[in-house]
Amino acid sequence: MEQAAKGIATAGVLGPLWPMIANSADISKAYPDEVMSIDAWSKGKIKTGDLIGADNVDLVKDLLDPVAYHQVKTMGRKIRIVPTTRDITRMFPAEYLEATLRNQGKAKFDANGNVVSPDGKPWLGGNPFPDAKTGIEVAANLTMCWGRKDNSITAIRDWEVAPDGSMSYQYDFAWVEQNTTARADGKVVPGADELLRYNAVYFTGPSDVKGTGYLNTWYYDQRKFPELVGYLPAFKRVRKFPTNQRFEPLVPGMNLYLSDAWAAGDPMLTWGNYKIVGRGPFLGAVSQSWYGDRPNWERPVHGGPKNQTFFETQMELCPDVVIFEAEPTGYPRAPVGKKRVWVDVRNQMYVAYITYDRRGEIFKSFEPQYSFQDKGDKKLMDGKNTAWHWTAVQCYNFQDGRMTRFQPVTSITGGMSTAFNVDGLYEKYMTQQALQRWGPEHARASATRAVHRSRRPDSACRTARPACGGRRAAVRGTVSAVAQPPTAPLLPRCNAGRSGARRGRCCT
């Protein structure tokens, strides 16, 4: 821990990790046996295949973040232990791993703090610092190419679970990413060399948010704030959002902020005071978590007051995890005071992420899951190779007990499907014109159906809408376009919120 105290991380314990990976995909020679198996680490007290619960979680307390430990110890959460991944090719998209190996040792920071290639031009692709030694280098690996694909569209189903265990909301949305630079293919999108990425979010259900969309345009210069615009059905136009709204829910009841994406949702130089604060083995959900054999890939749930708060989860002993902290120095009005991020050194991807409020108390936790997309005879391809992708995220508000959990699915309301490296993605989703076109089209379709439903009793409170018992009048379900305070969701809130409803709920 002496090196961690100095803000320095080292990759590999028995030897440098990446020179070994260049010669063999097996990482076993980089680490001692006791961090390559939970059986060896625990001296047989916990075995591969065991289920971690309240009765034995204290044996692995040092391998969990404090929120995950709390959930297992007090909320009925369970975690299944699976073998540690030794084959590094199962922890990357194939093209991204090839780019990382091809370009290792070529990245540097320019005078402004941006990652560049040896000639000072945008980064060539892959992880710029596979053997990251500092907090800012680790952050750069997370920031430069979020999903580690040149582009992707992920169809997502989201469930919002209230503190009492009831389901308060269920949303369908698509998350779309397009890197213009720092791509695995080494190319730069014509005319976009001053940008890093486009990121769009499109909500397709339920009806009260259908047609809502956001477009996030990132500059390559990490000192610059992204341009954020959105189409809201209430306004019937594309509008620009101020920078501080990166720390607000995308829709009512959701714990996810744009700032939270990939534990690197803001340009890395708009945060500061990066430092390494720890390093060691850790439990992470980085394998065997794709449910391709289940309908729509939807996984079982468990735990909490009504046995539906947590996703079924498999974790492995990650032999080498570096922990860094950073502060939102460019966002003086942010509700967040700092973030702490746990990053698996093997692929430089985050496995846990906690934000703290301005008082230094835990605010929210984010626990992602990843997997090679194969299970039995089922397989998802990203072209000619089996895909690697994230498979779930659980975002828990530690202060009020609300859980946001979401996962990629085969398709969502409106027919959007998960796909990778798609031709024509920019034109279809990544322009203000696309946002303007997409929003009214889906909002009109939703409004037409709403007219027909309004003739049926309790039409304002169908299953996909906020749980309200079917008692509120239709007029109370209309959307208000009044100005919202900084803590309000980006989407204008329901008028029911004016009548004393709890924050984050549409009605009571």
PDB file of N, CA and C in Angstrom, residues 234-310:
ATOM      1  N   ALA A 234     -43.205  17.942 -23.737  1.00  0.00           N
ATOM      2  CA  ALA A 234     -43.937  19.067 -23.146  1.00  0.00           C
ATOM      3  C   ALA A 234     -43.648  20.373 -23.874  1.00  0.00           C
ATOM      4  N   PHE A 235     -42.419  20.539 -24.362  1.00  0.00           N
ATOM      5  CA  PHE A 235     -42.025  21.778 -25.035  1.00  0.00           C
ATOM      6  C   PHE A 235     -42.184  21.695 -26.548  1.00  0.00           C
ATOM      7  N   LYS A 236     -42.229  20.476 -27.074  1.00  0.00           N
ATOM      8  CA  LYS A 236     -42.389  20.236 -28.514  1.00  0.00           C
ATOM      9  C   LYS A 236     -41.292  20.904 -29.335  1.00  0.00           C
ATOM     10  N   ARG A 237     -40.110  20.944 -28.769  1.00  0.00           N
ATOM     11  CA  ARG A 237     -38.970  21.503 -29.505  1.00  0.00           C
ATOM     12  C   ARG A 237     -37.684  21.016 -28.849  1.00  0.00           C
ATOM     13  N   VAL A 238     -36.591  21.148 -29.578  1.00  0.00           N
ATOM     14  CA  VAL A 238     -35.274  20.855 -29.028  1.00  0.00           C
ATOM     15  C   VAL A 238     -34.810  22.054 -28.220  1.00  0.00           C
ATOM     16  N   ARG A 239     -34.346  21.815 -27.015  1.00  0.00           N
ATOM     17  CA  ARG A 239     -33.856  22.898 -26.170  1.00  0.00           C
ATOM     18  C   ARG A 239     -32.479  22.542 -25.628  1.00  0.00           C
ATOM     19  N   LYS A 240     -31.710  23.571 -25.288  1.00  0.00           N
ATOM     20  CA  LYS A 240     -30.376  23.385 -24.738  1.00  0.00           C
ATOM     21  C   LYS A 240     -30.446  23.400 -23.223  1.00  0.00           C
ATOM     22  N   PHE A 241     -29.668  22.528 -22.589  1.00  0.00           N
ATOM     23  CA  PHE A 241     -29.646  22.444 -21.136  1.00  0.00           C
ATOM     24  C   PHE A 241     -28.334  23.006 -20.603  1.00  0.00           C
ATOM     25  N   PRO A 242     -28.370  23.654 -19.438  1.00  0.00           N
ATOM     26  CA  PRO A 242     -27.135  24.169 -18.838  1.00  0.00           C
ATOM     27  C   PRO A 242     -26.265  23.035 -18.313  1.00  0.00           C
ATOM     28  N   THR A 243     -24.998  23.336 -18.115  1.00  0.00           N
ATOM     29  CA  THR A 243     -24.015  22.332 -17.717  1.00  0.00           C
ATOM     30  C   THR A 243     -24.368  21.662 -16.399  1.00  0.00           C
ATOM     31  N   ASN A 244     -24.910  22.423 -15.431  1.00  0.00           N
ATOM     32  CA  ASN A 244     -25.152  21.846 -14.105  1.00  0.00           C
ATOM     33  C   ASN A 244     -26.233  20.780 -14.127  1.00  0.00           C
ATOM     34  N   GLN A 245     -27.004  20.685 -15.218  1.00  0.00           N
ATOM     35  CA  GLN A 245     -28.036  19.662 -15.274  1.00  0.00           C
ATOM     36  C   GLN A 245     -27.474  18.288 -15.616  1.00  0.00           C
ATOM     37  N   ARG A 246     -26.171  18.168 -15.669  1.00  0.00           N
ATOM     38  CA  ARG A 246     -25.551  16.860 -15.790  1.00  0.00           C
ATOM     39  C   ARG A 246     -25.683  16.068 -14.492  1.00  0.00           C
ATOM     40  N   PHE A 247     -26.075  16.740 -13.417  1.00  0.00           N
ATOM     41  CA  PHE A 247     -26.215  16.109 -12.103  1.00  0.00           C
ATOM     42  C   PHE A 247     -27.684  16.013 -11.706  1.00  0.00           C
ATOM     43  N   GLU A 248     -28.552  15.740 -12.669  1.00  0.00           N
ATOM     44  CA  GLU A 248     -29.976  15.585 -12.401  1.00  0.00           C
ATOM     45  C   GLU A 248     -30.484  14.314 -13.063  1.00  0.00           C
ATOM     46  N   PRO A 249     -31.548  13.718 -12.516  1.00  0.00           N
ATOM     47  CA  PRO A 249     -32.095  12.502 -13.121  1.00  0.00           C
ATOM     48  C   PRO A 249     -32.550  12.749 -14.555  1.00  0.00           C
ATOM     49  N   LEU A 250     -32.358  11.748 -15.405  1.00  0.00           N
ATOM     50  CA  LEU A 250     -32.819  11.868 -16.782  1.00  0.00           C
ATOM     51  C   LEU A 250     -34.335  11.921 -16.857  1.00  0.00           C
ATOM     52  N   VAL A 251     -35.001  11.174 -16.000  1.00  0.00           N
ATOM     53  CA  VAL A 251     -36.460  11.138 -15.915  1.00  0.00           C
ATOM     54  C   VAL A 251     -36.839  10.975 -14.448  1.00  0.00           C
ATOM     55  N   PRO A 252     -38.099  11.238 -14.089  1.00  0.00           N
ATOM     56  CA  PRO A 252     -38.493  11.168 -12.678  1.00  0.00           C
ATOM     57  C   PRO A 252     -38.211   9.808 -12.041  1.00  0.00           C
ATOM     58  N   GLY A 253     -37.701   9.860 -10.822  1.00  0.00           N
ATOM     59  CA  GLY A 253     -37.493   8.651 -10.041  1.00  0.00           C
ATOM     60  C   GLY A 253     -36.200   7.920 -10.294  1.00  0.00           C
ATOM     61  N   MET A 254     -35.429   8.328 -11.307  1.00  0.00           N
ATOM     62  CA  MET A 254     -34.220   7.601 -11.695  1.00  0.00           C
ATOM     63  C   MET A 254     -32.996   8.143 -10.960  1.00  0.00           C
ATOM     64  N   ASN A 255     -32.156   7.239 -10.471  1.00  0.00           N
ATOM     65  CA  ASN A 255     -30.920   7.644  -9.795  1.00  0.00           C
ATOM     66  C   ASN A 255     -29.806   8.018 -10.762  1.00  0.00           C
ATOM     67  N   LEU A 256     -29.928   7.642 -12.025  1.00  0.00           N
ATOM     68  CA  LEU A 256     -28.860   7.850 -13.000  1.00  0.00           C
ATOM     69  C   LEU A 256     -28.802   9.290 -13.482  1.00  0.00           C
ATOM     70  N   TYR A 257     -27.618   9.889 -13.403  1.00  0.00           N
ATOM     71  CA  TYR A 257     -27.324  11.193 -13.996  1.00  0.00           C
ATOM     72  C   TYR A 257     -26.418  10.983 -15.214  1.00  0.00           C
ATOM     73  N   LEU A 258     -26.405  11.946 -16.124  1.00  0.00           N
ATOM     74  CA  LEU A 258     -25.441  11.884 -17.221  1.00  0.00           C
ATOM     75  C   LEU A 258     -24.014  11.835 -16.684  1.00  0.00           C
ATOM     76  N   SER A 259     -23.775  12.525 -15.590  1.00  0.00           N
ATOM     77  CA  SER A 259     -22.446  12.563 -14.984  1.00  0.00           C
ATOM     78  C   SER A 259     -21.960  11.189 -14.532  1.00  0.00           C
ATOM     79  N   ASP A 260     -22.893  10.251 -14.352  1.00  0.00           N
ATOM     80  CA  ASP A 260     -22.535   8.945 -13.812  1.00  0.00           C
ATOM     81  C   ASP A 260     -22.098   7.938 -14.864  1.00  0.00           C
ATOM     82  N   ALA A 261     -22.318   8.213 -16.140  1.00  0.00           N
ATOM     83  CA  ALA A 261     -22.079   7.221 -17.183  1.00  0.00           C
ATOM     84  C   ALA A 261     -20.658   6.673 -17.121  1.00  0.00           C
ATOM     85  N   TRP A 262     -20.551   5.345 -17.038  1.00  0.00           N
ATOM     86  CA  TRP A 262     -19.258   4.663 -17.081  1.00  0.00           C
ATOM     87  C   TRP A 262     -18.285   5.157 -16.005  1.00  0.00           C
ATOM     88  N   ALA A 263     -18.801   5.738 -14.917  1.00  0.00           N
ATOM     89  CA  ALA A 263     -17.972   6.345 -13.859  1.00  0.00           C
ATOM     90  C   ALA A 263     -17.097   7.450 -14.420  1.00  0.00           C
ATOM     91  N   ALA A 264     -17.439   7.917 -15.627  1.00  0.00           N
ATOM     92  CA  ALA A 264     -16.647   8.940 -16.319  1.00  0.00           C
ATOM     93  C   ALA A 264     -17.571   9.755 -17.217  1.00  0.00           C
ATOM     94  N   GLY A 265     -18.706  10.165 -16.665  1.00  0.00           N
ATOM     95  CA  GLY A 265     -19.726  10.815 -17.476  1.00  0.00           C
ATOM     96  C   GLY A 265     -19.474  12.269 -17.793  1.00  0.00           C
ATOM     97  N   ASP A 266     -18.406  12.836 -17.260  1.00  0.00           N
ATOM     98  CA  ASP A 266     -18.014  14.214 -17.562  1.00  0.00           C
ATOM     99  C   ASP A 266     -16.592  14.215 -18.116  1.00  0.00           C
ATOM    100  N   PRO A 267     -16.247  15.200 -18.942  1.00  0.00           N
ATOM    101  CA  PRO A 267     -14.861  15.298 -19.412  1.00  0.00           C
ATOM    102  C   PRO A 267     -13.891  15.274 -18.235  1.00  0.00           C
ATOM    103  N   MET A 268     -12.828  14.505 -18.356  1.00  0.00           N
ATOM    104  CA  MET A 268     -12.004  14.214 -17.177  1.00  0.00           C
ATOM    105  C   MET A 268     -11.296  15.443 -16.628  1.00  0.00           C
ATOM    106  N   LEU A 269     -11.072  16.472 -17.440  1.00  0.00           N
ATOM    107  CA  LEU A 269     -10.404  17.668 -16.927  1.00  0.00           C
ATOM    108  C   LEU A 269     -11.381  18.671 -16.328  1.00  0.00           C
ATOM    109  N   THR A 270     -12.697  18.370 -16.354  1.00  0.00           N
ATOM    110  CA  THR A 270     -13.656  19.171 -15.588  1.00  0.00           C
ATOM    111  C   THR A 270     -13.767  18.646 -14.160  1.00  0.00           C
ATOM    112  N   TRP A 271     -13.095  17.523 -13.878  1.00  0.00           N
ATOM    113  CA  TRP A 271     -12.871  17.024 -12.528  1.00  0.00           C
ATOM    114  C   TRP A 271     -11.379  17.194 -12.223  1.00  0.00           C
ATOM    115  N   GLY A 272     -11.041  17.153 -10.957  1.00  0.00           N
ATOM    116  CA  GLY A 272      -9.650  17.336 -10.586  1.00  0.00           C
ATOM    117  C   GLY A 272      -9.295  16.608  -9.311  1.00  0.00           C
ATOM    118  N   ASN A 273      -8.088  16.848  -8.827  1.00  0.00           N
ATOM    119  CA  ASN A 273      -7.574  16.234  -7.599  1.00  0.00           C
ATOM    120  C   ASN A 273      -7.639  14.706  -7.656  1.00  0.00           C
ATOM    121  N   TYR A 274      -7.277  14.167  -8.817  1.00  0.00           N
ATOM    122  CA  TYR A 274      -7.231  12.714  -8.980  1.00  0.00           C
ATOM    123  C   TYR A 274      -6.122  12.135  -8.108  1.00  0.00           C
ATOM    124  N   LYS A 275      -6.428  11.035  -7.453  1.00  0.00           N
ATOM    125  CA  LYS A 275      -5.395  10.370  -6.660  1.00  0.00           C
ATOM    126  C   LYS A 275      -5.746   8.900  -6.468  1.00  0.00           C
ATOM    127  N   ILE A 276      -4.718   8.071  -6.439  1.00  0.00           N
ATOM    128  CA  ILE A 276      -4.869   6.657  -6.117  1.00  0.00           C
ATOM    129  C   ILE A 276      -4.961   6.523  -4.603  1.00  0.00           C
ATOM    130  N   VAL A 277      -5.987   5.816  -4.119  1.00  0.00           N
ATOM    131  CA  VAL A 277      -6.165   5.681  -2.672  1.00  0.00           C
ATOM    132  C   VAL A 277      -6.099   4.234  -2.196  1.00  0.00           C
ATOM    133  N   GLY A 278      -5.973   3.282  -3.113  1.00  0.00           N
ATOM    134  CA  GLY A 278      -5.891   1.894  -2.688  1.00  0.00           C
ATOM    135  C   GLY A 278      -5.685   0.958  -3.855  1.00  0.00           C
ATOM    136  N   ARG A 279      -5.334  -0.265  -3.544  1.00  0.00           N
ATOM    137  CA  ARG A 279      -5.119  -1.285  -4.564  1.00  0.00           C
ATOM    138  C   ARG A 279      -5.104  -2.648  -3.903  1.00  0.00           C
ATOM    139  N   GLY A 280      -5.714  -3.639  -4.562  1.00  0.00           N
ATOM    140  CA  GLY A 280      -5.728  -4.983  -4.025  1.00  0.00           C
ATOM    141  C   GLY A 280      -6.802  -5.809  -4.684  1.00  0.00           C
ATOM    142  N   PRO A 281      -7.009  -7.046  -4.235  1.00  0.00           N
ATOM    143  CA  PRO A 281      -8.072  -7.884  -4.796  1.00  0.00           C
ATOM    144  C   PRO A 281      -9.447  -7.348  -4.419  1.00  0.00           C
ATOM    145  N   PHE A 282     -10.457  -7.711  -5.215  1.00  0.00           N
ATOM    146  CA  PHE A 282     -11.803  -7.165  -5.041  1.00  0.00           C
ATOM    147  C   PHE A 282     -12.769  -8.093  -5.759  1.00  0.00           C
ATOM    148  N   LEU A 283     -14.017  -8.130  -5.302  1.00  0.00           N
ATOM    149  CA  LEU A 283     -15.047  -8.900  -5.993  1.00  0.00           C
ATOM    150  C   LEU A 283     -15.732  -8.021  -7.033  1.00  0.00           C
ATOM    151  N   GLY A 284     -15.785  -8.511  -8.267  1.00  0.00           N
ATOM    152  CA  GLY A 284     -16.417  -7.755  -9.339  1.00  0.00           C
ATOM    153  C   GLY A 284     -17.261  -8.655 -10.223  1.00  0.00           C
ATOM    154  N   ALA A 285     -18.345  -8.092 -10.764  1.00  0.00           N
ATOM    155  CA  ALA A 285     -19.257  -8.840 -11.638  1.00  0.00           C
ATOM    156  C   ALA A 285     -18.797  -8.688 -13.084  1.00  0.00           C
ATOM    157  N   VAL A 286     -17.739  -9.395 -13.444  1.00  0.00           N
ATOM    158  CA  VAL A 286     -17.100  -9.181 -14.742  1.00  0.00           C
ATOM    159  C   VAL A 286     -17.189 -10.388 -15.669  1.00  0.00           C
ATOM    160  N   SER A 287     -17.953 -11.406 -15.297  1.00  0.00           N
ATOM    161  CA  SER A 287     -18.061 -12.596 -16.148  1.00  0.00           C
ATOM    162  C   SER A 287     -19.335 -13.364 -15.807  1.00  0.00           C
ATOM    163  N   GLN A 288     -19.745 -14.225 -16.751  1.00  0.00           N
ATOM    164  CA  GLN A 288     -20.884 -15.130 -16.569  1.00  0.00           C
ATOM    165  C   GLN A 288     -22.157 -14.396 -16.153  1.00  0.00           C
ATOM    166  N   SER A 289     -22.371 -13.209 -16.708  1.00  0.00           N
ATOM    167  CA  SER A 289     -23.551 -12.436 -16.311  1.00  0.00           C
ATOM    168  C   SER A 289     -24.458 -12.093 -17.485  1.00  0.00           C
ATOM    169  N   TRP A 290     -24.292 -12.777 -18.629  1.00  0.00           N
ATOM    170  CA  TRP A 290     -25.186 -12.565 -19.771  1.00  0.00           C
ATOM    171  C   TRP A 290     -26.258 -13.641 -19.765  1.00  0.00           C
ATOM    172  N   TYR A 291     -27.519 -13.221 -19.791  1.00  0.00           N
ATOM    173  CA  TYR A 291     -28.646 -14.147 -19.722  1.00  0.00           C
ATOM    174  C   TYR A 291     -29.271 -14.315 -21.104  1.00  0.00           C
ATOM    175  N   GLY A 292     -28.426 -14.666 -22.071  1.00  0.00           N
ATOM    176  CA  GLY A 292     -28.891 -14.810 -23.443  1.00  0.00           C
ATOM    177  C   GLY A 292     -29.833 -15.967 -23.663  1.00  0.00           C
ATOM    178  N   ASP A 293     -29.952 -16.864 -22.678  1.00  0.00           N
ATOM    179  CA  ASP A 293     -30.865 -17.996 -22.798  1.00  0.00           C
ATOM    180  C   ASP A 293     -32.235 -17.700 -22.205  1.00  0.00           C
ATOM    181  N   ARG A 294     -32.440 -16.489 -21.694  1.00  0.00           N
ATOM    182  CA  ARG A 294     -33.727 -16.118 -21.110  1.00  0.00           C
ATOM    183  C   ARG A 294     -34.465 -15.156 -22.038  1.00  0.00           C
ATOM    184  N   PRO A 295     -35.809 -15.150 -21.988  1.00  0.00           N
ATOM    185  CA  PRO A 295     -36.577 -14.241 -22.840  1.00  0.00           C
ATOM    186  C   PRO A 295     -36.138 -12.795 -22.645  1.00  0.00           C
ATOM    187  N   ASN A 296     -35.815 -12.130 -23.721  1.00  0.00           N
ATOM    188  CA  ASN A 296     -35.394 -10.728 -23.724  1.00  0.00           C
ATOM    189  C   ASN A 296     -34.184 -10.482 -22.823  1.00  0.00           C
ATOM    190  N   TRP A 297     -33.467 -11.539 -22.495  1.00  0.00           N
ATOM    191  CA  TRP A 297     -32.260 -11.500 -21.656  1.00  0.00           C
ATOM    192  C   TRP A 297     -32.559 -11.049 -20.223  1.00  0.00           C
ATOM    193  N   GLU A 298     -33.815 -10.984 -19.823  1.00  0.00           N
ATOM    194  CA  GLU A 298     -34.150 -10.450 -18.499  1.00  0.00           C
ATOM    195  C   GLU A 298     -33.833 -11.475 -17.422  1.00  0.00           C
ATOM    196  N   ARG A 299     -33.154 -10.999 -16.392  1.00  0.00           N
ATOM    197  CA  ARG A 299     -32.596 -11.885 -15.377  1.00  0.00           C
ATOM    198  C   ARG A 299     -33.478 -11.969 -14.137  1.00  0.00           C
ATOM    199  N   PRO A 300     -33.299 -12.991 -13.309  1.00  0.00           N
ATOM    200  CA  PRO A 300     -34.045 -13.090 -12.049  1.00  0.00           C
ATOM    201  C   PRO A 300     -33.660 -11.967 -11.088  1.00  0.00           C
ATOM    202  N   VAL A 301     -34.567 -11.684 -10.161  1.00  0.00           N
ATOM    203  CA  VAL A 301     -34.320 -10.674  -9.131  1.00  0.00           C
ATOM    204  C   VAL A 301     -34.604 -11.285  -7.764  1.00  0.00           C
ATOM    205  N   HIS A 302     -34.172 -10.581  -6.720  1.00  0.00           N
ATOM    206  CA  HIS A 302     -34.350 -11.099  -5.368  1.00  0.00           C
ATOM    207  C   HIS A 302     -34.069  -9.977  -4.377  1.00  0.00           C
ATOM    208  N   GLY A 303     -34.297 -10.265  -3.099  1.00  0.00           N
ATOM    209  CA  GLY A 303     -33.888  -9.372  -2.012  1.00  0.00           C
ATOM    210  C   GLY A 303     -34.746  -8.133  -1.875  1.00  0.00           C
ATOM    211  N   GLY A 304     -34.532  -7.428  -0.775  1.00  0.00           N
ATOM    212  CA  GLY A 304     -35.339  -6.253  -0.481  1.00  0.00           C
ATOM    213  C   GLY A 304     -36.676  -6.643   0.117  1.00  0.00           C
ATOM    214  N   PRO A 305     -37.494  -5.658   0.515  1.00  0.00           N
ATOM    215  CA  PRO A 305     -38.752  -5.942   1.206  1.00  0.00           C
ATOM    216  C   PRO A 305     -39.725  -6.807   0.416  1.00  0.00           C
ATOM    217  N   LYS A 306     -39.688  -6.724  -0.928  1.00  0.00           N
ATOM    218  CA  LYS A 306     -40.640  -7.479  -1.744  1.00  0.00           C
ATOM    219  C   LYS A 306     -39.933  -8.410  -2.726  1.00  0.00           C
ATOM    220  N   ASN A 307     -38.708  -8.755  -2.406  1.00  0.00           N
ATOM    221  CA  ASN A 307     -37.951  -9.744  -3.171  1.00  0.00           C
ATOM    222  C   ASN A 307     -37.757  -9.349  -4.632  1.00  0.00           C
ATOM    223  N   GLN A 308     -37.575  -8.036  -4.901  1.00  0.00           N
ATOM    224  CA  GLN A 308     -37.354  -7.603  -6.278  1.00  0.00           C
ATOM    225  C   GLN A 308     -36.398  -6.406  -6.368  1.00  0.00           C
ATOM    226  N   THR A 309     -35.594  -6.194  -5.354  1.00  0.00           N
ATOM    227  CA  THR A 309     -34.714  -5.021  -5.337  1.00  0.00           C
ATOM    228  C   THR A 309     -33.424  -5.247  -6.115  1.00  0.00           C
ATOM    229  N   PHE A 310     -32.885  -6.478  -6.114  1.00  0.00           N
ATOM    230  CA  PHE A 310     -31.563  -6.723  -6.694  1.00  0.00           C
ATOM    231  C   PHE A 310     -31.619  -7.711  -7.850  1.00  0.00           C
TER     232      PHE A 310
END
